[in-house]
JSON list of N, CA and C in Angstrom, two decimals:
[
{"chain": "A", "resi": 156, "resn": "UNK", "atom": "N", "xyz": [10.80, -6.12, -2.96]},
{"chain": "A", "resi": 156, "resn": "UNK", "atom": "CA", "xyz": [10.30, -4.96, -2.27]},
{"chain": "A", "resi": 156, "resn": "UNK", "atom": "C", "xyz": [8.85, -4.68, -2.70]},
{"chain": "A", "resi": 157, "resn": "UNK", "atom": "N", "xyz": [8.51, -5.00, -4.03]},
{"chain": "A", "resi": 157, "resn": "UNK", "atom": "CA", "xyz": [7.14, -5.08, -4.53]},
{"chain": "A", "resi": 157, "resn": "UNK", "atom": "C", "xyz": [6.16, -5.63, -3.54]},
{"chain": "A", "resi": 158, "resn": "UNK", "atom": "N", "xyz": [6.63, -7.01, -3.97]},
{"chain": "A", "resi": 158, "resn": "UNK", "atom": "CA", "xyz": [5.81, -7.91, -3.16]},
{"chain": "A", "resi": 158, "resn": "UNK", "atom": "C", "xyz": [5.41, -7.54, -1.71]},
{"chain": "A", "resi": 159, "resn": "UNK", "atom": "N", "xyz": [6.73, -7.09, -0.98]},
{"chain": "A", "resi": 159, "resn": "UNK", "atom": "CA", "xyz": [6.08, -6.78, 0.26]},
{"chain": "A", "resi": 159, "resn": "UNK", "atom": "C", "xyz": [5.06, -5.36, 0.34]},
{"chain": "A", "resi": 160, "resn": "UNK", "atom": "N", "xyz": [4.89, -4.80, -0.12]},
{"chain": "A", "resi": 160, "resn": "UNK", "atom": "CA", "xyz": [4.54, -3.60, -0.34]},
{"chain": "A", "resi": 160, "resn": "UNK", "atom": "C", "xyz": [3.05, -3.39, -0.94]},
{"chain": "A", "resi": 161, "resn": "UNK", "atom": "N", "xyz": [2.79, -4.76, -1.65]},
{"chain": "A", "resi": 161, "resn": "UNK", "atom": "CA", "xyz": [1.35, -4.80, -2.32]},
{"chain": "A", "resi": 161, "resn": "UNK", "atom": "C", "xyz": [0.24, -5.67, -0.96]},
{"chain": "A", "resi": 162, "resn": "UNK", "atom": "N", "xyz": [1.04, -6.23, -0.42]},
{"chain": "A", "resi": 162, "resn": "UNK", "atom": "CA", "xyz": [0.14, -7.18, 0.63]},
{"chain": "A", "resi": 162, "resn": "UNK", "atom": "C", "xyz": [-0.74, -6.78, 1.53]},
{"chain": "A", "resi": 163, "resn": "UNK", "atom": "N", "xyz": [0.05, -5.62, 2.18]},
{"chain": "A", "resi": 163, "resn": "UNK", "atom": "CA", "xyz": [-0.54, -5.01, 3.19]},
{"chain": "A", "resi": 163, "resn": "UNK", "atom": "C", "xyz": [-2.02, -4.54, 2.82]},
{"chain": "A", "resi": 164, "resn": "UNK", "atom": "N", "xyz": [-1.85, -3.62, 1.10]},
{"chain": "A", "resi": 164, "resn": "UNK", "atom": "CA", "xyz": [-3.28, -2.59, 0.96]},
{"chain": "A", "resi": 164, "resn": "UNK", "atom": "C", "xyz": [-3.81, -3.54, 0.34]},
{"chain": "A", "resi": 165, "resn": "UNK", "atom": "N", "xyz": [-3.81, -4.72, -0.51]},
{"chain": "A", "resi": 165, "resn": "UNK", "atom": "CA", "xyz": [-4.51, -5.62, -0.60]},
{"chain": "A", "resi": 165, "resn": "UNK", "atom": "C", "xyz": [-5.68, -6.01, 0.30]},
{"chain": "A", "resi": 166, "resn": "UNK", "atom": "N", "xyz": [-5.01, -6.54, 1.24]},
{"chain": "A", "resi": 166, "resn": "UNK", "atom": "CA", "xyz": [-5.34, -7.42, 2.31]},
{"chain": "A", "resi": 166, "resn": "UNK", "atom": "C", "xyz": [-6.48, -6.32, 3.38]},
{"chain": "A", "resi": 167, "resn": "UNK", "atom": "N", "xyz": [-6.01, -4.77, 3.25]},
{"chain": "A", "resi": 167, "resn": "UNK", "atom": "CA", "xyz": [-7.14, -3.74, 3.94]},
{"chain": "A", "resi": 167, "resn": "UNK", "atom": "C", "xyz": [-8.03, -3.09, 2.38]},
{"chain": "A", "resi": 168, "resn": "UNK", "atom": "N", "xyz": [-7.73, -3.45, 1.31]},
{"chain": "A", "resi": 168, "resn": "UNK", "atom": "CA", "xyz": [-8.82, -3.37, 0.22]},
{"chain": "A", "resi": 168, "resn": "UNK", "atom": "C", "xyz": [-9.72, -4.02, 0.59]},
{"chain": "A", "resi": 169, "resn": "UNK", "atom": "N", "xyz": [-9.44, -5.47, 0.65]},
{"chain": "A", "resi": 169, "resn": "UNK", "atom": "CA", "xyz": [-10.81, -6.50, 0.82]},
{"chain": "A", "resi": 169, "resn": "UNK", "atom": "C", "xyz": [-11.54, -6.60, 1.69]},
{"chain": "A", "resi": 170, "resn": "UNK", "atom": "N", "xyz": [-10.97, -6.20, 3.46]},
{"chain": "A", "resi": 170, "resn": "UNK", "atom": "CA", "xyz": [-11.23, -5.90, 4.32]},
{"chain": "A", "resi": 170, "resn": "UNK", "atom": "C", "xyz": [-12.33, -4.97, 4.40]},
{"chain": "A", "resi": 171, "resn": "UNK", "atom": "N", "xyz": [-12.01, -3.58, 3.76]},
{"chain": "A", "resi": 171, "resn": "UNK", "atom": "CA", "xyz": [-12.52, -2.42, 3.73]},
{"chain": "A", "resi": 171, "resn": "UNK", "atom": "C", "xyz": [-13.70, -2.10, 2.73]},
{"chain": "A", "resi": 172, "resn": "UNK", "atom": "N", "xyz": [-13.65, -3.63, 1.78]},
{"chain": "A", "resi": 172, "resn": "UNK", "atom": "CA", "xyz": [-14.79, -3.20, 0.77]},
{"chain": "A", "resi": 172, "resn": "UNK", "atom": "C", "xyz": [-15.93, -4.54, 1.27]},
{"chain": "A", "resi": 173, "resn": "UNK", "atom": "N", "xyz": [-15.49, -5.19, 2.25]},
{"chain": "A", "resi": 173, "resn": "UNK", "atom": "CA", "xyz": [-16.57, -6.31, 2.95]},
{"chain": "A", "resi": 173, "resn": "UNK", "atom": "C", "xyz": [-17.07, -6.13, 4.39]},
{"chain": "A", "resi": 174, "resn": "UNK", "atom": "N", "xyz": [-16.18, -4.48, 4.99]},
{"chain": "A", "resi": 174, "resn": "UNK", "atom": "CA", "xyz": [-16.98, -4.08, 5.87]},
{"chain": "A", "resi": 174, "resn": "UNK", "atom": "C", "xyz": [-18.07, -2.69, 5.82]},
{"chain": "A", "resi": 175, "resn": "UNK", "atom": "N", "xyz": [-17.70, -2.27, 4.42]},
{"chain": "A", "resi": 175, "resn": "UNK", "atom": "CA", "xyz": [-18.22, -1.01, 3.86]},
{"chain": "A", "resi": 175, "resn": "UNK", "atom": "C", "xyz": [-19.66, -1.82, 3.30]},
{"chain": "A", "resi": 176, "resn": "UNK", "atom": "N", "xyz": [-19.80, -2.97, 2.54]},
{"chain": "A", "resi": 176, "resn": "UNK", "atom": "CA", "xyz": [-20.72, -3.85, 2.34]},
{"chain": "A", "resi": 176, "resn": "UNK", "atom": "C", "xyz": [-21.51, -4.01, 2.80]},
{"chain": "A", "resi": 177, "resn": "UNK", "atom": "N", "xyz": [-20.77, -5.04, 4.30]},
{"chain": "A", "resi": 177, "resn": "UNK", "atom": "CA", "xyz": [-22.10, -5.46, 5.67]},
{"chain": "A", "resi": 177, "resn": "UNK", "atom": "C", "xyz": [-22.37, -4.10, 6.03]},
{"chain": "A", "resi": 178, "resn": "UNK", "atom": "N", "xyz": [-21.69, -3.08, 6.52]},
{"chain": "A", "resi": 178, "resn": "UNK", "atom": "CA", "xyz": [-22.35, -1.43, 7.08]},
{"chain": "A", "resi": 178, "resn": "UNK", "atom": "C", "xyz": [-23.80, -1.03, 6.24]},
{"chain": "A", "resi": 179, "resn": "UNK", "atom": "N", "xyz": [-23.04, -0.04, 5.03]},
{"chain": "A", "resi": 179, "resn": "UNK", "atom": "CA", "xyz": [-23.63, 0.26, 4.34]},
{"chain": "A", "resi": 179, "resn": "UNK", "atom": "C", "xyz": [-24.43, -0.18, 3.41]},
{"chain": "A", "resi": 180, "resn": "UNK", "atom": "N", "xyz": [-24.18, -1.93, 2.57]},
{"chain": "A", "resi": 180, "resn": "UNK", "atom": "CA", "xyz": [-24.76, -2.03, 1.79]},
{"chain": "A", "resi": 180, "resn": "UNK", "atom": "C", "xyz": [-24.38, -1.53, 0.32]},
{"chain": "A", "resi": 181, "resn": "UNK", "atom": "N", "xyz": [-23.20, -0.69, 0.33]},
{"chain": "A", "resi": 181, "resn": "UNK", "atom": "CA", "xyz": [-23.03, 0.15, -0.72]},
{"chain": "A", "resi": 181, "resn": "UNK", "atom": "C", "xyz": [-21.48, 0.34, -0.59]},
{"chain": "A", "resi": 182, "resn": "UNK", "atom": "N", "xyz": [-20.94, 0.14, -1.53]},
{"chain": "A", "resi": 182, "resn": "UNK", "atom": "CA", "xyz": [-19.28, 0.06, -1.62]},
{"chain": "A", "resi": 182, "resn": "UNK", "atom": "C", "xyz": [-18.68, 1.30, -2.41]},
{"chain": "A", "resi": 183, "resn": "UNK", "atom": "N", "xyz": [-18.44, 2.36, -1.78]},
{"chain": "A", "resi": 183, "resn": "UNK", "atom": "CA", "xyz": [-17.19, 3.77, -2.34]},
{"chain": "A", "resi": 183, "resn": "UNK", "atom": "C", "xyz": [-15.95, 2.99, -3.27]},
{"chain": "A", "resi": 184, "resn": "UNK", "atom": "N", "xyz": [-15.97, 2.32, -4.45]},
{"chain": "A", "resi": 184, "resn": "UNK", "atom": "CA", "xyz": [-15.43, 1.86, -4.59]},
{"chain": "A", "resi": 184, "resn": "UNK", "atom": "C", "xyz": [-13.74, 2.91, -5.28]},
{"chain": "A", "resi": 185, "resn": "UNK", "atom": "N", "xyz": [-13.89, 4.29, -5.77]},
{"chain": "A", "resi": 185, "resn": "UNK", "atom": "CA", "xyz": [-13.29, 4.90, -5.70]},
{"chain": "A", "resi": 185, "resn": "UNK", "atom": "C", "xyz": [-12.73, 5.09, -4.43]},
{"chain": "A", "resi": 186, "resn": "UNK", "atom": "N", "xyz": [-13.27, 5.46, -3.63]},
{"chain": "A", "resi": 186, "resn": "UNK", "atom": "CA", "xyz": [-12.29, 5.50, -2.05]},
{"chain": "A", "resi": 186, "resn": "UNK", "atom": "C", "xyz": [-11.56, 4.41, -1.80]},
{"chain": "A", "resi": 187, "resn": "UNK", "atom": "N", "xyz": [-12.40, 3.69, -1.94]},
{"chain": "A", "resi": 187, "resn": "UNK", "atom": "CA", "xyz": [-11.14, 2.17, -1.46]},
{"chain": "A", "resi": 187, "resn": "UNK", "atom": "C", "xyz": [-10.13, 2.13, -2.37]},
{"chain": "A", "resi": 188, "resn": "UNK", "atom": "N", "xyz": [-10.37, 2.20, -3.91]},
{"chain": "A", "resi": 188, "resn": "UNK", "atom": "CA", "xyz": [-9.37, 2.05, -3.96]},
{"chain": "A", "resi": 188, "resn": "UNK", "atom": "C", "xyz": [-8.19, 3.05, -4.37]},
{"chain": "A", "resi": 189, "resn": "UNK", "atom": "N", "xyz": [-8.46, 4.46, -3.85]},
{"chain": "A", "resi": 189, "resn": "UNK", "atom": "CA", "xyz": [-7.42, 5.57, -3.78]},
{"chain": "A", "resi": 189, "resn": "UNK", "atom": "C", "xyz": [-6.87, 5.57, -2.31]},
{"chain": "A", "resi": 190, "resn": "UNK", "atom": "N", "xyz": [-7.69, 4.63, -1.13]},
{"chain": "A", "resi": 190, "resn": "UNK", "atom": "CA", "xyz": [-6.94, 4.99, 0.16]},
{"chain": "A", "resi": 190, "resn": "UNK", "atom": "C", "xyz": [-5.81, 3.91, -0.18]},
{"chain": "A", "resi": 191, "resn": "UNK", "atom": "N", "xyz": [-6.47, 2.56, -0.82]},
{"chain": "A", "resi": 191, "resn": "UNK", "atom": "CA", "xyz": [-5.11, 1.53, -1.03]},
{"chain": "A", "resi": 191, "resn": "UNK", "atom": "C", "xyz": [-3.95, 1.75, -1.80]},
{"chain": "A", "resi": 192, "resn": "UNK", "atom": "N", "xyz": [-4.46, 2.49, -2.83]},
{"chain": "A", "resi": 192, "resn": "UNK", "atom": "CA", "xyz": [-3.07, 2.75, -3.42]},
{"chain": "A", "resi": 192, "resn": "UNK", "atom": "C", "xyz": [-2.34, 4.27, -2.91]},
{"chain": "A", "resi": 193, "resn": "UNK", "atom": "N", "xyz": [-2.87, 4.92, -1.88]},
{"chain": "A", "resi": 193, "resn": "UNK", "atom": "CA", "xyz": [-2.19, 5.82, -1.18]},
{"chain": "A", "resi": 193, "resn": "UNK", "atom": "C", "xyz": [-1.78, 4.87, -0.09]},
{"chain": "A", "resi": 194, "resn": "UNK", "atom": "N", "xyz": [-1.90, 3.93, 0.39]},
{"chain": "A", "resi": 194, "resn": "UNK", "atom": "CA", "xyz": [-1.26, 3.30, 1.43]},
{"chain": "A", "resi": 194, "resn": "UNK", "atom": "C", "xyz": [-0.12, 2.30, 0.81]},
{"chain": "A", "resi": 195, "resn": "UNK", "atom": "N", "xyz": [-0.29, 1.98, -0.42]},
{"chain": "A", "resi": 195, "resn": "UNK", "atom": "CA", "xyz": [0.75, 1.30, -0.79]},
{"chain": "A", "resi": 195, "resn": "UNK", "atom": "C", "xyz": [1.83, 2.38, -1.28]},
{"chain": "A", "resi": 196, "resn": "UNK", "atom": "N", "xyz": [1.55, 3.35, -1.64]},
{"chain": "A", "resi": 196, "resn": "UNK", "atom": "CA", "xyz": [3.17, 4.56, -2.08]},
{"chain": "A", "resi": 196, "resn": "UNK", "atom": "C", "xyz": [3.42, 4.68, -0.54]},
{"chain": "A", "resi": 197, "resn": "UNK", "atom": "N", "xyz": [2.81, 4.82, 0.38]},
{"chain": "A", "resi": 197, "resn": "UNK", "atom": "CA", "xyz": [3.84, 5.03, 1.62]},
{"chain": "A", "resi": 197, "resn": "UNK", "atom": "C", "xyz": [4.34, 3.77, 2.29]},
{"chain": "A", "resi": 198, "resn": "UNK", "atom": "N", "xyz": [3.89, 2.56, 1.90]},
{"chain": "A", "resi": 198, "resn": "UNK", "atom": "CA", "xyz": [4.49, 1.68, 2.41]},
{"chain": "A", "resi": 198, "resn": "UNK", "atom": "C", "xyz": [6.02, 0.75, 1.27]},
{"chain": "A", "resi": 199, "resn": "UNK", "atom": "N", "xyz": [5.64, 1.57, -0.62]},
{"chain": "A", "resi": 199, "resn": "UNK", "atom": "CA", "xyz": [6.83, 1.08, -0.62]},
{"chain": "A", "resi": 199, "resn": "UNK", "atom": "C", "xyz": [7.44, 1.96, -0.27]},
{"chain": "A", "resi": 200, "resn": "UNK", "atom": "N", "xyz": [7.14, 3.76, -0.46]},
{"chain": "A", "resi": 200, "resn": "UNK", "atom": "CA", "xyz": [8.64, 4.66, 0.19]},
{"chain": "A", "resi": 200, "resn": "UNK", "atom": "C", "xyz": [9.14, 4.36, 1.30]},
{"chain": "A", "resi": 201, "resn": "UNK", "atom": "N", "xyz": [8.51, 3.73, 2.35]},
{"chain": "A", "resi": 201, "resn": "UNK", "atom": "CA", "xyz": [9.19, 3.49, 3.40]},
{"chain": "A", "resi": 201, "resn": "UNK", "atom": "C", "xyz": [9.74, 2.16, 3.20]},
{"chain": "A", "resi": 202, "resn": "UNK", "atom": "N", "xyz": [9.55, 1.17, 2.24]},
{"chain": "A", "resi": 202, "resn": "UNK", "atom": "CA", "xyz": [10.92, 0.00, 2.56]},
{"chain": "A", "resi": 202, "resn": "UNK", "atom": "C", "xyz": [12.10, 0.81, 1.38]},
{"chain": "A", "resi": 203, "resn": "UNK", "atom": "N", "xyz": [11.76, 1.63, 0.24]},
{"chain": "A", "resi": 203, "resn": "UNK", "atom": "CA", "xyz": [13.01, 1.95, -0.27]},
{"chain": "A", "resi": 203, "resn": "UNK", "atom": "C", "xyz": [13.48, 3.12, 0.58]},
{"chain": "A", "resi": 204, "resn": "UNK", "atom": "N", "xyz": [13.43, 3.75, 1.66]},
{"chain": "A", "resi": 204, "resn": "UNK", "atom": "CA", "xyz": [13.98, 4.58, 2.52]},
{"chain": "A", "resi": 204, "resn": "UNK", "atom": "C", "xyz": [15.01, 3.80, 3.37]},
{"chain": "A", "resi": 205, "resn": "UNK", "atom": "N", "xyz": [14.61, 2.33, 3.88]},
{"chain": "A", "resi": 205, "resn": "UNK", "atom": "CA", "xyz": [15.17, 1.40, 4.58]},
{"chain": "A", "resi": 205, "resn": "UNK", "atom": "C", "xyz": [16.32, 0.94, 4.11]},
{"chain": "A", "resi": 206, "resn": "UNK", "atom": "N", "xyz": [16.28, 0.74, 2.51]},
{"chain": "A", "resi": 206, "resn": "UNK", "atom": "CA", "xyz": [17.97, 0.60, 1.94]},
{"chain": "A", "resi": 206, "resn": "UNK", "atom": "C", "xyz": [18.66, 1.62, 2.04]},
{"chain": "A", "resi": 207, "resn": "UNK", "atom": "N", "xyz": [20.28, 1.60, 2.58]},
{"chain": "A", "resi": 207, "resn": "UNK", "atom": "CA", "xyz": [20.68, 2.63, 2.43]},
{"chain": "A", "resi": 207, "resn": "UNK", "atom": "C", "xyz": [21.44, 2.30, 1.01]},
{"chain": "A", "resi": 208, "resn": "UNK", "atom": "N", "xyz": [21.75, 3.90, 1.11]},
{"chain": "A", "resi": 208, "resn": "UNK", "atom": "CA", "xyz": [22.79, 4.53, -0.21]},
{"chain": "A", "resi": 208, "resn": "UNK", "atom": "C", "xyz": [23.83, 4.02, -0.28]},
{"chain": "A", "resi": 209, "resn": "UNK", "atom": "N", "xyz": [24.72, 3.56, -0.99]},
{"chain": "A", "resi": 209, "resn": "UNK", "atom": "CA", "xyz": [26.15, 2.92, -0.87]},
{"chain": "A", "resi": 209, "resn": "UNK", "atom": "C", "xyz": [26.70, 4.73, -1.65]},
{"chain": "A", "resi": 210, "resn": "UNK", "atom": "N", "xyz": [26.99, 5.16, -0.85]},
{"chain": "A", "resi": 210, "resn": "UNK", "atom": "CA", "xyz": [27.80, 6.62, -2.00]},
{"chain": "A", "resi": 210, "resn": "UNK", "atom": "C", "xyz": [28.67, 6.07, -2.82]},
{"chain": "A", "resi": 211, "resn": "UNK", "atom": "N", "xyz": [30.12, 5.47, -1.82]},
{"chain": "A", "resi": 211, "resn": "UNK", "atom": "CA", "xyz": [30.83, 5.45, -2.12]},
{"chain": "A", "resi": 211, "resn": "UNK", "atom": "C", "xyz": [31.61, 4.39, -2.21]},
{"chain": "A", "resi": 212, "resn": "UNK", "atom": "N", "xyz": [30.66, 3.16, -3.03]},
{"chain": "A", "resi": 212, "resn": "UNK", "atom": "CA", "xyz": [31.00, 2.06, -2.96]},
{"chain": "A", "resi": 212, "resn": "UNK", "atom": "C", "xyz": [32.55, 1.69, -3.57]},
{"chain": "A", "resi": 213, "resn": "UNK", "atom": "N", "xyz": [32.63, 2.12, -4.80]},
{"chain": "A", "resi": 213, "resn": "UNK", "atom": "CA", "xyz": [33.37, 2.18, -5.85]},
{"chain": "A", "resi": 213, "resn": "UNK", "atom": "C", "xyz": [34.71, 2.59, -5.85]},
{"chain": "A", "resi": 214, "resn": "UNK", "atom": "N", "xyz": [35.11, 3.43, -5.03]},
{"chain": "A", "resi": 214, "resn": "UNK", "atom": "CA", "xyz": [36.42, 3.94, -4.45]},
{"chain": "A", "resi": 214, "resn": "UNK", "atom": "C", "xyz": [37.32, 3.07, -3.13]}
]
């Protein structure tokens, strides 16, 4: 679940700090990398939302 979950903001980190580059010339490097790791807590809460609960496996 890691793994899938790190790829995505990776992959728009590098994106986002080589088009902030060619633009500006100048890289927010705090922004990039607080939007990526705010995009990676909602992308793993949403695959651990996707497992469900077993309540009541055990009985």
């Amino acid at each position: 679940m890691f793994k899938q979950s790190i790829r995505f903001p990776l992959i728009y980190f590098v994106i986002l700090t080589v088009w902030k580059f060619i633009a500006n010339k100048e890289v927010d490097w705090i922004d990039n990398i607080m939007a990526c790791f705010i995009l990676f807590l909602i992308i793993l809460l949403y695959n651990w939302a996707k497992v469900p609960y077993k309540w009541n496996k055990d009985k």
